Short mmCIF file of C-alpha atoms and ligand atoms in Angstrom, two decimals:
data_model
loop_
_atom_site.label_atom_id
_atom_site.label_comp_id
_atom_site.label_asym_id
_atom_site.label_seq_id
_atom_site.Cartn_x
_atom_site.Cartn_y
_atom_site.Cartn_z
CA MET A 1 -22.23 -12.13 -58.22
CA GLU A 2 -24.30 -12.23 -55.01
CA LYS A 3 -22.99 -15.73 -54.24
CA SER A 4 -19.43 -14.46 -54.59
CA ILE A 5 -20.08 -11.62 -52.13
CA GLU A 6 -21.73 -14.05 -49.67
CA LYS A 7 -18.79 -16.43 -50.01
CA ASN A 8 -16.27 -13.64 -49.34
CA SER A 9 -18.29 -12.49 -46.33
CA SER A 10 -18.45 -16.04 -45.00
CA ASN A 11 -14.67 -16.48 -45.44
CA SER A 12 -14.06 -13.17 -43.69
CA LYS A 13 -16.23 -14.23 -40.73
CA ARG A 14 -14.48 -17.59 -40.58
CA SER A 15 -11.05 -15.92 -40.61
CA PHE A 16 -12.13 -13.52 -37.89
CA LEU A 17 -13.49 -16.34 -35.70
CA LYS A 18 -10.32 -18.36 -36.28
CA LEU A 19 -8.16 -15.39 -35.26
CA LEU A 20 -10.38 -14.74 -32.21
CA PHE A 21 -10.17 -18.42 -31.19
CA LEU A 22 -6.36 -18.47 -31.54
CA THR A 23 -6.04 -15.22 -29.55
CA VAL A 24 -8.23 -16.54 -26.71
CA MET A 25 -6.32 -19.83 -26.66
CA GLY A 26 -2.95 -18.00 -26.63
CA VAL A 27 -3.96 -15.74 -23.75
CA SER A 28 -5.40 -18.67 -21.80
CA PHE A 29 -2.32 -20.78 -22.37
CA GLY A 30 -0.01 -17.94 -21.27
CA GLY A 31 -2.13 -17.34 -18.18
CA VAL A 32 -1.66 -20.96 -17.15
CA ILE A 33 1.97 -21.47 -18.13
CA TYR A 34 3.46 -18.24 -16.71
CA PRO A 35 2.50 -18.91 -13.04
CA ILE A 36 3.73 -22.51 -13.33
CA ILE A 37 7.12 -21.43 -14.71
CA ARG A 38 7.41 -18.69 -12.07
CA TYR A 39 6.55 -21.17 -9.30
CA LEU A 40 9.06 -23.74 -10.52
CA SER A 41 11.84 -21.19 -10.96
CA PRO A 42 14.25 -21.74 -8.04
CA LEU A 43 15.76 -18.91 -6.00
CA SER A 44 19.23 -19.77 -7.27
CA GLN A 45 18.36 -18.79 -10.86
CA GLN A 46 18.01 -15.19 -9.85
CA LYS A 47 20.74 -12.57 -9.64
CA GLU A 48 23.89 -13.83 -7.94
CA GLY A 49 25.80 -11.68 -5.51
CA GLU A 50 22.79 -9.61 -4.49
CA LYS A 51 23.06 -8.86 -0.76
CA VAL A 52 20.70 -7.01 1.53
CA GLU A 53 21.90 -4.92 4.46
CA ILE A 54 19.76 -3.91 7.40
CA LEU A 55 20.53 -2.39 10.76
CA LYS A 56 20.57 -4.77 13.72
CA ASP A 57 18.27 -2.35 15.55
CA GLU A 58 15.57 -3.03 12.98
CA VAL A 59 15.14 -6.56 14.36
CA PRO A 60 14.95 -6.63 18.18
CA ILE A 61 15.25 -9.99 19.95
CA GLY A 62 12.10 -12.06 19.45
CA LYS A 63 11.06 -10.12 16.36
CA ALA A 64 11.17 -10.90 12.67
CA LYS A 65 11.63 -8.56 9.73
CA PHE A 66 10.28 -9.49 6.33
CA LEU A 67 12.16 -8.24 3.29
CA THR A 68 12.85 -9.07 -0.32
CA TYR A 69 15.93 -11.10 -1.13
CA LYS A 70 16.78 -11.84 -4.76
CA GLY A 71 13.25 -10.90 -5.69
CA ASN A 72 11.60 -13.27 -3.25
CA PRO A 73 10.11 -12.85 0.22
CA ALA A 74 12.57 -13.56 3.01
CA VAL A 75 12.66 -13.02 6.74
CA VAL A 76 15.31 -12.23 9.34
CA ILE A 77 14.69 -13.47 12.88
CA HIS A 78 16.59 -12.31 15.93
CA THR A 79 16.79 -14.78 18.81
CA LYS A 80 19.11 -14.99 21.81
CA ALA A 81 21.29 -17.23 19.63
CA GLY A 82 21.67 -14.47 17.01
CA PHE A 83 20.27 -13.64 13.60
CA THR A 84 18.83 -16.15 11.15
CA ALA A 85 17.61 -15.45 7.63
CA LEU A 86 15.18 -17.72 5.83
CA SER A 87 13.13 -17.76 2.70
CA ALA A 88 9.57 -16.81 3.70
CA VAL A 89 8.16 -19.00 0.94
CA CYS A 90 6.47 -22.13 2.27
CA THR A 91 7.95 -25.29 0.78
CA HIS A 92 4.51 -26.85 0.36
CA LEU A 93 2.77 -24.72 -2.27
CA GLY A 94 4.58 -21.40 -2.01
CA CYS A 95 2.47 -19.29 0.33
CA ILE A 96 4.24 -16.66 2.44
CA VAL A 97 4.69 -17.73 6.05
CA LYS A 98 3.82 -15.48 8.98
CA TRP A 99 5.89 -15.00 12.14
CA LEU A 100 4.00 -15.80 15.34
CA GLU A 101 6.01 -13.87 17.90
CA ASP A 102 4.12 -15.26 20.89
CA LYS A 103 4.85 -18.85 19.81
CA GLY A 104 8.30 -18.14 18.38
CA GLU A 105 7.52 -19.98 15.15
CA PHE A 106 6.33 -19.49 11.59
CA GLN A 107 2.94 -20.54 10.35
CA CYS A 108 1.77 -20.85 6.80
CA PRO A 109 -1.69 -19.31 6.33
CA CYS A 110 -2.60 -21.64 3.48
CA HIS A 111 -2.53 -25.13 5.02
CA ALA A 112 -1.28 -24.44 8.55
CA GLY A 113 2.26 -25.69 8.02
CA ARG A 114 4.46 -24.73 10.96
CA PHE A 115 8.22 -24.06 11.06
CA ASP A 116 10.60 -23.34 13.94
CA VAL A 117 13.02 -20.38 14.02
CA THR A 118 15.59 -22.36 12.04
CA GLY A 119 13.05 -23.16 9.32
CA LYS A 120 12.60 -26.80 10.37
CA VAL A 121 9.12 -28.22 9.73
CA LEU A 122 7.19 -28.66 12.98
CA SER A 123 3.92 -29.90 11.51
CA GLY A 124 1.67 -29.79 8.47
CA PRO A 125 2.16 -30.63 4.81
CA PRO A 126 5.43 -28.79 3.96
CA PRO A 127 7.88 -31.44 2.72
CA ASN A 128 11.05 -29.46 3.41
CA PRO A 129 12.36 -26.80 5.79
CA LEU A 130 12.40 -23.14 4.82
CA LEU A 131 15.52 -22.34 2.80
CA GLN A 132 18.35 -20.87 4.87
CA ILE A 133 20.04 -17.68 3.72
CA ALA A 134 23.51 -16.68 4.89
CA VAL A 135 23.71 -13.90 7.48
CA VAL A 136 26.87 -12.02 8.47
CA GLU A 137 27.00 -9.49 11.29
CA SER A 138 29.07 -6.45 10.39
CA GLY A 139 29.18 -3.75 13.06
CA ALA A 140 25.72 -2.28 13.49
CA LYS A 141 24.51 -4.01 10.35
CA ILE A 142 23.68 -7.50 9.25
CA VAL A 143 24.31 -8.59 5.70
CA ILE A 144 21.94 -11.14 4.18
CA GLY A 145 23.11 -13.24 1.28
S1 FES B 1 1.43 -23.70 1.18
FE1 FES B 1 2.22 -23.66 3.19
S2 FES B 1 1.31 -25.36 4.13
FE2 FES B 1 0.53 -25.42 2.14
#
């Protein structure tokens, strides 16, 4: 009788440890896979037709305004040539670029990748330019997307 109770207790512990192990493995696996899938998910898979409107006055010449476009960081730059909208996600490993107003260029804080106002790579490890986003001027507004 005592052996039977010990055996049941041992099986119960084993089942609990097995469940605990599977739970820890599942959480760990999800924690690794989710960021990878999110990183690999391109901008184009998100909502189509989503446009963002801002007032031209919000972006004086020489300045940049960061905003969210289709759920991702984007930036509008105003130069003498007009308005340009770009993805603010570095094409190297996905860090968010910063606008250096004094230099008139973008710099990635992660590995010092540099981009010009059109998104073209100036230096550093980024393999591709920043993605361009359509911009249309409409009266006192600009429409992005
Ligand atoms: S993530 Fe931007 S340079 Fe590496």
